Short mmCIF file of C-alpha atoms in Angstrom, two decimals:
data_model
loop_
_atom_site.label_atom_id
_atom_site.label_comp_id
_atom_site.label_asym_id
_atom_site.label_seq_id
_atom_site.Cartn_x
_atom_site.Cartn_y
_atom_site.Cartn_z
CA UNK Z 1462 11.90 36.84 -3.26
CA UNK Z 1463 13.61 40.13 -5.11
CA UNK Z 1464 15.96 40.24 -7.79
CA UNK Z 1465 18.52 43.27 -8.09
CA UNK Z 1466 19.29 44.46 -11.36
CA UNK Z 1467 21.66 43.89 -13.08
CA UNK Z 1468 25.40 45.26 -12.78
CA UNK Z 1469 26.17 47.37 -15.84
CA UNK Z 1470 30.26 47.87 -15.08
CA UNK Z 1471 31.80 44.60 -13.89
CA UNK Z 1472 35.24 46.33 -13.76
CA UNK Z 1473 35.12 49.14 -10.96
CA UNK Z 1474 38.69 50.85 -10.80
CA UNK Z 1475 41.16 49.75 -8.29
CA UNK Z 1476 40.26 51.67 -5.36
CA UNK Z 1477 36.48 51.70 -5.52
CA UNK Z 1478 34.97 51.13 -2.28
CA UNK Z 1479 31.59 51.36 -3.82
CA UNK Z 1480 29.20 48.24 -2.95
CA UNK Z 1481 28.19 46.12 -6.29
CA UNK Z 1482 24.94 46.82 -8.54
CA UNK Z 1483 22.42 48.98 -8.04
CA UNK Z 1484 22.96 49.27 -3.77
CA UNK Z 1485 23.28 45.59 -3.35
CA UNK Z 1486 24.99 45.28 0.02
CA UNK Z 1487 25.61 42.22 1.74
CA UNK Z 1488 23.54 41.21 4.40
CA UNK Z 1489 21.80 44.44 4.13
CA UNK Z 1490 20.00 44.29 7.48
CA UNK Z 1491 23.17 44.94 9.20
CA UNK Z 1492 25.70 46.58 6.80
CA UNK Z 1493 27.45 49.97 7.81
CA UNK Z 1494 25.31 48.96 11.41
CA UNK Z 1495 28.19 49.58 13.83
CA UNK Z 1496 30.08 52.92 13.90
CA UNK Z 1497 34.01 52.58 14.33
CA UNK Z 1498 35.82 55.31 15.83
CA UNK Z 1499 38.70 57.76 14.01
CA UNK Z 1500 41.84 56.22 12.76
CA UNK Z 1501 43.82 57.93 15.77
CA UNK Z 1502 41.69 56.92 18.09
CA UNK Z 1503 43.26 55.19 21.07
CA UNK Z 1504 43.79 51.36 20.33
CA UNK Z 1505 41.58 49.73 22.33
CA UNK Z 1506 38.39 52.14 21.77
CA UNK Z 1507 39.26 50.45 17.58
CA UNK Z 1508 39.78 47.32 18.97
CA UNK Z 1509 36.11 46.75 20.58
CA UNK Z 1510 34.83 48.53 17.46
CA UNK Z 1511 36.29 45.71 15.41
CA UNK Z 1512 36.16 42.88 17.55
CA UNK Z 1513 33.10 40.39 16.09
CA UNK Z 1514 33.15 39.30 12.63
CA UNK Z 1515 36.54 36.64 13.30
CA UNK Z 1516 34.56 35.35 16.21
CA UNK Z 1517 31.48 35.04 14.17
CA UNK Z 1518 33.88 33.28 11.60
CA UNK Z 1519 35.92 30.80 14.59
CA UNK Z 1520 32.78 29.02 15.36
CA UNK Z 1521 32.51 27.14 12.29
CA UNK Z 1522 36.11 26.22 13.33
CA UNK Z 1523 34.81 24.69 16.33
CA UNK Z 1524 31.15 23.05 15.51
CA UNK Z 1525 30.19 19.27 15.59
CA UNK Z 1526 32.12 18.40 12.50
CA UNK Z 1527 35.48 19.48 14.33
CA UNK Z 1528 34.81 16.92 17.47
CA UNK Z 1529 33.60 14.23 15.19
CA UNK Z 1530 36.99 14.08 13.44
CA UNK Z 1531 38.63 15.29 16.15
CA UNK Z 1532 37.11 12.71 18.55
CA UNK Z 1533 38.24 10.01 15.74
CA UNK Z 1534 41.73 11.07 15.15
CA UNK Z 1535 42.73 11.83 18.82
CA UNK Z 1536 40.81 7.93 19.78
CA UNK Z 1537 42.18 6.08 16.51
CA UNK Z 1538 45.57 7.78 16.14
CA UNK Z 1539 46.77 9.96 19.91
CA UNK Z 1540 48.04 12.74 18.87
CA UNK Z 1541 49.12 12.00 15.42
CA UNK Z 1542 47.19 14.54 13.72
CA UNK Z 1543 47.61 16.81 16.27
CA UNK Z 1544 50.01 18.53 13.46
CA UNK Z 1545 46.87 18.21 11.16
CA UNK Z 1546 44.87 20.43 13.62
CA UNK Z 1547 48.04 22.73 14.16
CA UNK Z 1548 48.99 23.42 10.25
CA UNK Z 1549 44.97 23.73 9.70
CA UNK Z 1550 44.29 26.47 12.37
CA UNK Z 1551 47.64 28.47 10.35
CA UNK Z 1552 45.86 27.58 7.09
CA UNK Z 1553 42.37 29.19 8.29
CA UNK Z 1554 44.03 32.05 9.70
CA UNK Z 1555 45.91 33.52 6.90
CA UNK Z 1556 42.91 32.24 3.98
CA UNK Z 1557 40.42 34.81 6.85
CA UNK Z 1558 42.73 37.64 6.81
CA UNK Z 1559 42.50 37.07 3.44
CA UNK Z 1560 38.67 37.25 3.49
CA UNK Z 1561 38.80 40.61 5.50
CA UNK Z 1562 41.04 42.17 3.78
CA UNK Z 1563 38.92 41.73 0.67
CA UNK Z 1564 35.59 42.75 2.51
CA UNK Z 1565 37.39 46.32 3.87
CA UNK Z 1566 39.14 47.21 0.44
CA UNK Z 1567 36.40 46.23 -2.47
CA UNK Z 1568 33.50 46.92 -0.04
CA UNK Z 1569 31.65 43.37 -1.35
CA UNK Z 1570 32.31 39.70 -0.67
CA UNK Z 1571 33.43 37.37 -2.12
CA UNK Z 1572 30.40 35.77 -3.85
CA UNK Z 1573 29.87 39.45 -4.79
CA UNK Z 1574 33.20 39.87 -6.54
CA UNK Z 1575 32.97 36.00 -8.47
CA UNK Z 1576 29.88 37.20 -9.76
CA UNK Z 1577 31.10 40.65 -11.00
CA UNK Z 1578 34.60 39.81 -12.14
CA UNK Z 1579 34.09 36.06 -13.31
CA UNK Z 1580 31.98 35.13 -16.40
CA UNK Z 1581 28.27 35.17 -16.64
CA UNK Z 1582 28.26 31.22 -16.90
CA UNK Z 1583 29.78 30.89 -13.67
CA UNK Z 1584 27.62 31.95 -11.14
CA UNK Z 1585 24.71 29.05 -10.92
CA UNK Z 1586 27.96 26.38 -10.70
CA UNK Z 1587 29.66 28.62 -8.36
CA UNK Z 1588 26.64 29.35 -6.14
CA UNK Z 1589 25.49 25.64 -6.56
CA UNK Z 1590 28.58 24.65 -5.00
CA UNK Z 1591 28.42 26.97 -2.32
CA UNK Z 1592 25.25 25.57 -1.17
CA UNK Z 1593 26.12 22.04 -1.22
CA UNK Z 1594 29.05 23.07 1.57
CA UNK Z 1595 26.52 25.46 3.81
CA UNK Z 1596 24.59 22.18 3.63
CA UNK Z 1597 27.43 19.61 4.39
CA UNK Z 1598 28.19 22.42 7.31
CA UNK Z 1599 24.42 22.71 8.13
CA UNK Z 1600 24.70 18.54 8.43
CA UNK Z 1601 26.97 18.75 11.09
CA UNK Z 1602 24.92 21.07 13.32
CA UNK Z 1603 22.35 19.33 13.02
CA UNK Z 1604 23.89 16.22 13.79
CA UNK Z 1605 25.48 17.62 16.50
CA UNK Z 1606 22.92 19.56 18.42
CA UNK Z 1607 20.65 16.24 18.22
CA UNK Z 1608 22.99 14.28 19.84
CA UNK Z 1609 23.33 16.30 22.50
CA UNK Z 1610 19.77 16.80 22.96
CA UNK Z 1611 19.50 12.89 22.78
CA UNK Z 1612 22.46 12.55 25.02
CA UNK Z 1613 20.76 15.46 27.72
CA UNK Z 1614 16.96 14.88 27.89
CA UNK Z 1615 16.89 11.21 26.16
CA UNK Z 1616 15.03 12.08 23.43
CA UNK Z 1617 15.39 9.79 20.71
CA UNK Z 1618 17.99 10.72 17.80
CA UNK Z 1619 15.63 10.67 14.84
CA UNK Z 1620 13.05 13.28 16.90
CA UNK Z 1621 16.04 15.14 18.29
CA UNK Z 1622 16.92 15.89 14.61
CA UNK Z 1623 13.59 16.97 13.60
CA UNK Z 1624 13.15 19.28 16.75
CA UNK Z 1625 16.59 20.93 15.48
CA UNK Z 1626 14.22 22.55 12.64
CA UNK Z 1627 13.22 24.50 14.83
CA UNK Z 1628 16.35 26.55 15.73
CA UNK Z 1629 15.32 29.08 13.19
CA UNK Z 1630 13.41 30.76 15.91
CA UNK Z 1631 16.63 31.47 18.09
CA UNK Z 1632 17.65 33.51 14.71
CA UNK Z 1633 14.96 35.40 14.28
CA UNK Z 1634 15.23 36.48 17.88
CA UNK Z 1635 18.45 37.43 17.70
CA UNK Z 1636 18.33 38.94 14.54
CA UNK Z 1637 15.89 42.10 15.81
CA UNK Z 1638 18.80 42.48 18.39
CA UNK Z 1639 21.67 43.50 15.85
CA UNK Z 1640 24.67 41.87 14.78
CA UNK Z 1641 26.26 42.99 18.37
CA UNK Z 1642 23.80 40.81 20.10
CA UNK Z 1643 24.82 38.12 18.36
CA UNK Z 1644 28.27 38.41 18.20
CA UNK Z 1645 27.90 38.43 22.13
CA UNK Z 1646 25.44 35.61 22.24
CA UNK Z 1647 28.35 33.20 20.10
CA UNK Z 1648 31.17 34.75 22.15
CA UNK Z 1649 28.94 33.20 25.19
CA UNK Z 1650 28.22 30.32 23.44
CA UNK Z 1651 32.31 29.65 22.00
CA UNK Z 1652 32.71 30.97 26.57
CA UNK Z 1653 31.11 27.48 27.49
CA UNK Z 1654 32.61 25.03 24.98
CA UNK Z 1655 35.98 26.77 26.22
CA UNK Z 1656 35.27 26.58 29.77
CA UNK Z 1657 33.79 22.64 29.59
CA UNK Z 1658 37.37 21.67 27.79
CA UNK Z 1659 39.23 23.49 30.14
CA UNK Z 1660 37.80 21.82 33.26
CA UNK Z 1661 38.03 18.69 31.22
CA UNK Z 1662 41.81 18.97 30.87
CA UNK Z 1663 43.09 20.80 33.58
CA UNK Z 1664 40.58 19.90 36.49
CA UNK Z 1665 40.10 16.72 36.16
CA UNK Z 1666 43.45 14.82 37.30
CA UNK Z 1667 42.43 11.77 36.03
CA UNK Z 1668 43.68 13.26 32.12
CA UNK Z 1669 47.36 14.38 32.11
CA UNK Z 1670 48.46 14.56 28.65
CA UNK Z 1671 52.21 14.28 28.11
CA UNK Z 1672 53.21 17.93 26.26
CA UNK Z 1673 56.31 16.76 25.36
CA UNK Z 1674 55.05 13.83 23.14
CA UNK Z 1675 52.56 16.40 21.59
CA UNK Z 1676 55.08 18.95 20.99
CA UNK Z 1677 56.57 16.14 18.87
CA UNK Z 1678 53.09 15.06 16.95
CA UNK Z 1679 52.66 18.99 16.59
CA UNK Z 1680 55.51 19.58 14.40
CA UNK Z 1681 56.19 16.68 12.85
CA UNK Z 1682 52.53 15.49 11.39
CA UNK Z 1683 52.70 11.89 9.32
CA UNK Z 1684 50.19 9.24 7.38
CA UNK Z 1685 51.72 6.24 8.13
CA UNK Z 1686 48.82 4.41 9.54
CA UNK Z 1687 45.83 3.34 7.64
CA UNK Z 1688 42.94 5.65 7.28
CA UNK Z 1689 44.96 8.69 8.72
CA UNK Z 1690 44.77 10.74 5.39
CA UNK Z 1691 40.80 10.58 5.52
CA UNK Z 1692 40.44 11.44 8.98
CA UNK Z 1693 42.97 14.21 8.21
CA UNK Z 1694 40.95 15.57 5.22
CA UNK Z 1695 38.00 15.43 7.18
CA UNK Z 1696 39.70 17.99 9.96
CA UNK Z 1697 41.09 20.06 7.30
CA UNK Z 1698 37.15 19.96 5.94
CA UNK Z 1699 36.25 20.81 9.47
CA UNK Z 1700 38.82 23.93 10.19
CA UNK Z 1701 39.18 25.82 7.13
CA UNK Z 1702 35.57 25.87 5.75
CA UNK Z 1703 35.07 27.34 2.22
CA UNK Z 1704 31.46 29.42 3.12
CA UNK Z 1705 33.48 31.15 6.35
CA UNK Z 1706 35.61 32.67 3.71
CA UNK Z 1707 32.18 33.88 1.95
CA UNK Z 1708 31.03 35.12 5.23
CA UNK Z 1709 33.73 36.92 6.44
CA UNK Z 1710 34.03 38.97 3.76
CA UNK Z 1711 30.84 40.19 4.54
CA UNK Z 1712 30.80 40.90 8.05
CA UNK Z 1713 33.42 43.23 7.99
CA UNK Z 1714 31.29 45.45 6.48
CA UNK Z 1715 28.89 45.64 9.29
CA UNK Z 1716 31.33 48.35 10.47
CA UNK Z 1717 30.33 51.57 9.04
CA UNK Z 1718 34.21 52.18 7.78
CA UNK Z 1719 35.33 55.50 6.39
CA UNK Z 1720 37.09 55.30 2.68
CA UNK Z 1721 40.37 57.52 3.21
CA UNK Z 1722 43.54 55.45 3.27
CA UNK Z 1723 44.12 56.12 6.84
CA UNK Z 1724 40.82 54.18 8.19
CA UNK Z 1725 41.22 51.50 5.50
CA UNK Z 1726 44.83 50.62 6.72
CA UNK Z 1727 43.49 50.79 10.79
CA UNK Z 1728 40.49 48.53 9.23
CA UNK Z 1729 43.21 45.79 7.76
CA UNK Z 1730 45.44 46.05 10.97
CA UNK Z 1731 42.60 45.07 13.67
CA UNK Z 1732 40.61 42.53 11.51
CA UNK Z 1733 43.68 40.66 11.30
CA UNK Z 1734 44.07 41.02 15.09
CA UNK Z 1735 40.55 40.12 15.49
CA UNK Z 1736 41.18 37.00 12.94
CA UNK Z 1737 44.52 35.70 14.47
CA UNK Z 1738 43.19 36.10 17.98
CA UNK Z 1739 39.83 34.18 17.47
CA UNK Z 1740 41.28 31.19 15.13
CA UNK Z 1741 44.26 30.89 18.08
CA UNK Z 1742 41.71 30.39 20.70
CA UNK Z 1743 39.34 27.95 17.99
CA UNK Z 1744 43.22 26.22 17.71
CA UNK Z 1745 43.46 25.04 21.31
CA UNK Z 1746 39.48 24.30 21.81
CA UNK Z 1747 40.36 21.66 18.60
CA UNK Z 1748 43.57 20.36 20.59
CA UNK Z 1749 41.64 19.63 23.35
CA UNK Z 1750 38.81 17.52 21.71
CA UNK Z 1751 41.54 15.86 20.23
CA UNK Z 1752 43.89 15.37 23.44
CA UNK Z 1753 40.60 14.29 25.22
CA UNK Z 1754 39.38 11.66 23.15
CA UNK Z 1755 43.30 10.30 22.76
CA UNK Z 1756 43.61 10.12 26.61
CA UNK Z 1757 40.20 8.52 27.38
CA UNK Z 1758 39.79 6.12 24.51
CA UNK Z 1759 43.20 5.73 22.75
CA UNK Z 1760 44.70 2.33 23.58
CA UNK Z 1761 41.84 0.84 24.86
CA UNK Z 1762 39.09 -1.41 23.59
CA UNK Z 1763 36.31 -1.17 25.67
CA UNK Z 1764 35.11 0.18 29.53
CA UNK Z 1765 31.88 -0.68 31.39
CA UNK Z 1766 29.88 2.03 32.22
CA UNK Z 1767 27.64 2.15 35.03
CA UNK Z 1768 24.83 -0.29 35.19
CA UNK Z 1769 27.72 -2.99 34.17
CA UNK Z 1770 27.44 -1.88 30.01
CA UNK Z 1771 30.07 -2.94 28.11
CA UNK Z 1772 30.90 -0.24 25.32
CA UNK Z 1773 33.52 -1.57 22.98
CA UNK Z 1774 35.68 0.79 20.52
CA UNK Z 1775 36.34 0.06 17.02
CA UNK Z 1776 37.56 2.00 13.90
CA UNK Z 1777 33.43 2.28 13.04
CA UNK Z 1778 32.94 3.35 16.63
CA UNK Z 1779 30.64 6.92 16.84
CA UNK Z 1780 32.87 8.78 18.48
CA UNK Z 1781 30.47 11.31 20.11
CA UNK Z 1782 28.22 8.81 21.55
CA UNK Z 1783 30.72 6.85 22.96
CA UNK Z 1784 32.46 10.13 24.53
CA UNK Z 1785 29.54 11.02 26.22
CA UNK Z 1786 28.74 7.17 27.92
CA UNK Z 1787 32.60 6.76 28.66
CA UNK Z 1788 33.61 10.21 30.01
CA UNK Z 1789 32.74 9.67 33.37
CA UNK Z 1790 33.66 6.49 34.51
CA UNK Z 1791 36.80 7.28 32.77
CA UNK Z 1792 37.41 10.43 34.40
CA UNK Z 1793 35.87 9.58 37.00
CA UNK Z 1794 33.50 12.29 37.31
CA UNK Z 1795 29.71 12.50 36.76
CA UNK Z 1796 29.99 16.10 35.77
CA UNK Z 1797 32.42 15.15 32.35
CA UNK Z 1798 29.63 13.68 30.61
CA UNK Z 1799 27.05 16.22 31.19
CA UNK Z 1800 30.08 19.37 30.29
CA UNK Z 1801 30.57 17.19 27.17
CA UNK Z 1802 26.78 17.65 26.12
CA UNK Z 1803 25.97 21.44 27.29
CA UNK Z 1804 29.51 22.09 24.99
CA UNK Z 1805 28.72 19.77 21.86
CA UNK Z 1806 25.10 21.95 22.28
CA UNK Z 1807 26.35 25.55 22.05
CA UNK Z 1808 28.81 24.84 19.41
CA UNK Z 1809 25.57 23.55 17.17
CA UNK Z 1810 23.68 26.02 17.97
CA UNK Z 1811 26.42 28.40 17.46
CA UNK Z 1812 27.12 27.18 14.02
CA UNK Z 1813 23.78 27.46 13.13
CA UNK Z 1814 23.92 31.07 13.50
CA UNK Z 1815 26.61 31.43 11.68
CA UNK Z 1816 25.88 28.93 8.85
CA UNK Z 1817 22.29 31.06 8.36
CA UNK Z 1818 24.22 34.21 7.44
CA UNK Z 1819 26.93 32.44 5.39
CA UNK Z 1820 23.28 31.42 3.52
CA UNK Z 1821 21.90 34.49 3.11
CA UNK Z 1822 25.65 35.92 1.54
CA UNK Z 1823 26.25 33.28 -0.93
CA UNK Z 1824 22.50 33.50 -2.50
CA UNK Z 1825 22.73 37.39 -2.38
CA UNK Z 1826 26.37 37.52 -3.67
CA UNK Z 1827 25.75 34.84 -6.58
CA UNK Z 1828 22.51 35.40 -7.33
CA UNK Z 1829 20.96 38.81 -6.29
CA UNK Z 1830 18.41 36.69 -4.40
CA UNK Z 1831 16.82 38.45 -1.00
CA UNK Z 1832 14.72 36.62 0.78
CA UNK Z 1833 13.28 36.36 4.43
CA UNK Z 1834 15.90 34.74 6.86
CA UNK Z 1835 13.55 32.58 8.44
CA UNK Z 1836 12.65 31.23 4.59
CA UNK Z 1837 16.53 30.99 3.99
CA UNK Z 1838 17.11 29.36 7.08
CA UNK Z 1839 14.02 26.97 6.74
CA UNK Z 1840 15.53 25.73 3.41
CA UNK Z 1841 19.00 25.10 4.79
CA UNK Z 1842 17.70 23.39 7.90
CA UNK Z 1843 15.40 21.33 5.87
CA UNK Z 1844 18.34 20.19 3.59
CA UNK Z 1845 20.39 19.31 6.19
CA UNK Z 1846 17.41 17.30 7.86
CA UNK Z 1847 16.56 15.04 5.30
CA UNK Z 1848 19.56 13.30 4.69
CA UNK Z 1849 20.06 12.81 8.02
CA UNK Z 1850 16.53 11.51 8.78
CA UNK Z 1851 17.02 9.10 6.06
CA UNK Z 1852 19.63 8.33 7.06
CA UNK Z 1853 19.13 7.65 10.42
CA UNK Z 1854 15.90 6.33 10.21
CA UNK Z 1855 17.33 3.74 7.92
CA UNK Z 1856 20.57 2.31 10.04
CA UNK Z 1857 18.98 3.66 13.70
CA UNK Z 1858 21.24 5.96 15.81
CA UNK Z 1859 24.97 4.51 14.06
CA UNK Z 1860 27.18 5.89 12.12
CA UNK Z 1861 27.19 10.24 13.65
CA UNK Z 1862 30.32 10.06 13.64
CA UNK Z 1863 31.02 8.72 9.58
CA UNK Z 1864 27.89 11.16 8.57
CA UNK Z 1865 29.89 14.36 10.53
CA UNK Z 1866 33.09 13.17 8.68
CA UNK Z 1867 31.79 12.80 5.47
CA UNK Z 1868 30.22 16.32 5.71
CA UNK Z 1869 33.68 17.68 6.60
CA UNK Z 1870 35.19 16.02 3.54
CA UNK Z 1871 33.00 17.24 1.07
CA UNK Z 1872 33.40 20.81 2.39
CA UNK Z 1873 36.94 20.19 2.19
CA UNK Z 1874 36.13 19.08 -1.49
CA UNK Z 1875 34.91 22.34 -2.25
CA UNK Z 1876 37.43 24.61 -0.70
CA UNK Z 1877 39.41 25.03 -4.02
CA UNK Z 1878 36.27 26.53 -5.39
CA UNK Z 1879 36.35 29.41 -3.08
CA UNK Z 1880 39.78 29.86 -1.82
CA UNK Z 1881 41.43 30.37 -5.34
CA UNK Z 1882 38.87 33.14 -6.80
CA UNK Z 1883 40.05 34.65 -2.87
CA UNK Z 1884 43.51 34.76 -3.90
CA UNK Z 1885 43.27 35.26 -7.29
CA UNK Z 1886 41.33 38.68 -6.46
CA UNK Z 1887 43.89 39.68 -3.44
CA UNK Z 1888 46.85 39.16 -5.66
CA UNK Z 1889 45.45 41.45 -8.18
CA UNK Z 1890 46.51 45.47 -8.31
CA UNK Z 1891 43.84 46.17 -10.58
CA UNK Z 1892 40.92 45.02 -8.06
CA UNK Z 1893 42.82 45.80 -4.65
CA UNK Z 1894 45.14 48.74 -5.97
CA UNK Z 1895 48.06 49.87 -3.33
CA UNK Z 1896 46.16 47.32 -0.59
CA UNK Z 1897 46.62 43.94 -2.63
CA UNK Z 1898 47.97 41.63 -0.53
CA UNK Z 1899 51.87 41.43 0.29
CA UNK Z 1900 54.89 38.80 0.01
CA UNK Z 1901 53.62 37.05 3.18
CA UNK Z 1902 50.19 36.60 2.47
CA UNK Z 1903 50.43 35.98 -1.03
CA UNK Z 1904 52.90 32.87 -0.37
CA UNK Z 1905 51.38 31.88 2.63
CA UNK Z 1906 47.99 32.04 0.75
CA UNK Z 1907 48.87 30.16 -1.83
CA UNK Z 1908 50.84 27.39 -0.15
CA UNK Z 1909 47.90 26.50 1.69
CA UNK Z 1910 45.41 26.77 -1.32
CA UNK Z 1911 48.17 23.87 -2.99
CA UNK Z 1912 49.15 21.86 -0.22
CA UNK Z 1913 45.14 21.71 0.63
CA UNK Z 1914 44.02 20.95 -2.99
CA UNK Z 1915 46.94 18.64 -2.82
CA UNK Z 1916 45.60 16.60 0.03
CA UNK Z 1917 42.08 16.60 -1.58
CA UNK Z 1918 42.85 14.64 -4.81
CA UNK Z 1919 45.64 12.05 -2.56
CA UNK Z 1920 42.44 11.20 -0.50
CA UNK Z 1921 39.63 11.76 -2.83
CA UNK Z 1922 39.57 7.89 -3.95
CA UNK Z 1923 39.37 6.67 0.04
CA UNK Z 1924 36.81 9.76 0.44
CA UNK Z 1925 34.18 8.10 -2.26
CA UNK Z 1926 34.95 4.83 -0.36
CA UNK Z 1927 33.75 5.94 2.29
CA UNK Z 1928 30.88 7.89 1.04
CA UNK Z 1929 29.52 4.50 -0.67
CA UNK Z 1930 29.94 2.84 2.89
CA UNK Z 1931 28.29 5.68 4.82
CA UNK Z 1932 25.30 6.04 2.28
CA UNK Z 1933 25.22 2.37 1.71
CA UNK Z 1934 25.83 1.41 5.13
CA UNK Z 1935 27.98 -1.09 4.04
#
């Protein structure tokens, strides 16, 4: 491990584009790695230029966290917090314009800029903090990717988590490829959880979800059932995730931009295109999980599967594992269950990728710590692993579903931490000059930082209930 030197001037004028200290870039394998046409240049030769870094960022929007909760609200509530998943996806998609538009106009992240324009004392708490989410994120993947290894090849849960340790080598591969490699590898990966939902929910007749009742859930979200608030904060944990703001600060600047106020403008305009279109499409992959799992289990208190089983549903029910056993007598098709299990797969492994970079930004940006990627990625993995191992090896293969919900509520926990030093440095003239951001943003921006930090202290005394239970196992 290498440690930069320090940064001598922590207050860079307004419209430096320079990187922080001494040539500390972010993720300095791949910064300025992708060349981006003139500012005039026709709109779609900028468009596949820019197109990447929001669909990077969407796949932590759909991992295994977001069908744990998703699976629970849409199978405990229908589509009550369907307007949870709605007002969640807005949320995440102005807070990641937010993110790029900090990453084009400072030329660092944002662990780069809380470490240069926040106190000394600040960065071991803030980078501390950061880690425990990539962890709580890291949970879920690996929760996720050993169920469905479990679920496909019958390995048994405990191994299947231990075996995910070994997804560090699918990064390393892809890593000597360039981030365009695996920006296509995730679009191929977010292609097949897409394409499973959509043959799920259009296909198969057997699930024909009435719009017009979740037209009415969509816009006119309410708590007025027990346990909806956790479940909520646990999707709002799920969708807007503090280390994707982190990360997506730092992908934009895999694009080798040019300074002049021209390409910076062109640079704002198609990362926000690139952010709205790739959260819109993360959007209906979440409805879906959660319009699934309220048609197939909603209402009902248990189905026999074949071989005369008799799976019963309950509020402690593991969502996931019951999805996969139920989906096909349900629906009637064989097919459902195994779609279900090649999806809940590539959005783990998708994650992973994703979560590994987020890693290597938040140690660099903090701490002006470089390490190997395997190393980083060995250490997150490995933190993820043990909890879950103990876990699991402790109660057997119960309770996925209240370990991927508990993740999500601790990352929504620390959201505050990383979403107000984001505004706070967008708002400001004196660190984004003429390109802070405007009305819209700003108010947008800031209602969601509020309403979300809002929702966080209503729920936090239900959250450490269920914390106790879920590391208790009471």
């Amino acid at each position: 491990m290498r440690q930069v030197d320090e940064q001598t001037n922590i207050n860079p004028p307004a419209s430096s584009t320079a990187p922080s200290s001494a040539g500390h870039v972010s993720l300095e394998g791949v910064h300025s790695s992708i060349a981006v046409p003139h500012h005039q240049a026709g709109f779609w030769e900028q468009w596949r230029a820019f197109v990447g870094p929001a669909i990077l960022v969407s796949v932590g929007y759909m991992d295994p966290g977001n069908w744990g909760t998703d699976l629970q609200g849409g199978a405990q509530f229908k589509y009550g917090l369907l307007g949870v998943v709605g007002l969640a996806s807005l949320m995440a998609i102005f807070m990641q314009i937010t993110s790029a538009r900090l990453g084009v106009v400072t030329g660092k992240d944002l662990a780069q800029c809380c470490r240069d324009w926040y106190p000394r004392w600040t960065r071991w708490p803030n980078w501390l903090m950061s880690e425990v989410a990539i962890g709580a994120c890291d949970l879920a993947e690996v929760l996720g990717s050993a169920v469905a290894l479990n679920l496909l090849f019958h390995i048994p849960l405990l191994w299947a988590v231990i075996i995910t340790g070994l997804d560090v080598l699918l990064l390393l591969a892809l890593q000597r490829f360039g981030m365009r490699t695996i920006e296509a590898v995730v679009l191929l990966l977010i292609a097949t959880i897409a394409v499973c939902y959509f043959i799920e929910i259009f296909i198969l007749p057997e699930t024909q979800p009435s719009f017009l009742e979740m037209g009415r859930a969509l816009i006119t979200p309410s708590f007025h059932h027990a346990g909806m608030l956790y479940v909520a904060i646990g999707i709002i944990g799920a969708t807007v995730m503090p280390h994707n703001l982190y990360l997506h600060s730092a992908l934009v600047q895999s694009r080798n931009l040019q300074k002049d106020e021209s390409s910076i403008r062109s640079a704002i305009r198609f990362n926000t295109i690139d952010s709205v279109v790739a959260l819109t499409i993360a959007f209906f992959v979440n409805a879906a999980i959660l319009v699934l799992a309220a048609m197939v289990f909603f209402g009902k208190e248990s189905v026999v599967v074949p071989g005369g089983q008799v799976v019963r549903f309950s509020a402690d029910s593991d969502w996931i594992r019951v999805a996969y056993l139920t989906l096909a007598p349900l629906l009637g098709a064989g097919a459902a269950s195994t779609l279900f299990a090649i999806a809940l797969l590539a959005s783990g492994q998708s994650s992973t990728i994703t979560g590994t970079l987020a890693g290597q930004v938040v140690m660099e940006g903090f701490m002006h710590w470089r390490i190997q990627p395997w190393v980083r990625r060995l250490i997150t993995r490995a933190l993820a692993i043990l909890p879950a191992v103990l876990i699991i090896g402790v109660r057997g293969d119960s309770s996925v579903t209240d370990l991927l919900t508990l993740s999500q509520v601790v990352l929504a926990l620390q959201l505050p931490f990383a979403m107000f030093p984001l505004l706070q440095f967008t708002s400001s003239r004196q660190r984004m000059g003429a390109w802070k951001s405007g009305g819209l943003l700003l108010v947008a921006g800031w209602a969601s930082a509020i309403v979300i930090t809002a929702m966080d202290v209503w729920g936090l005394p239900d959250s450490l209930k269920a914390a106790w239970r879920v590391i208790a196992g009471g």
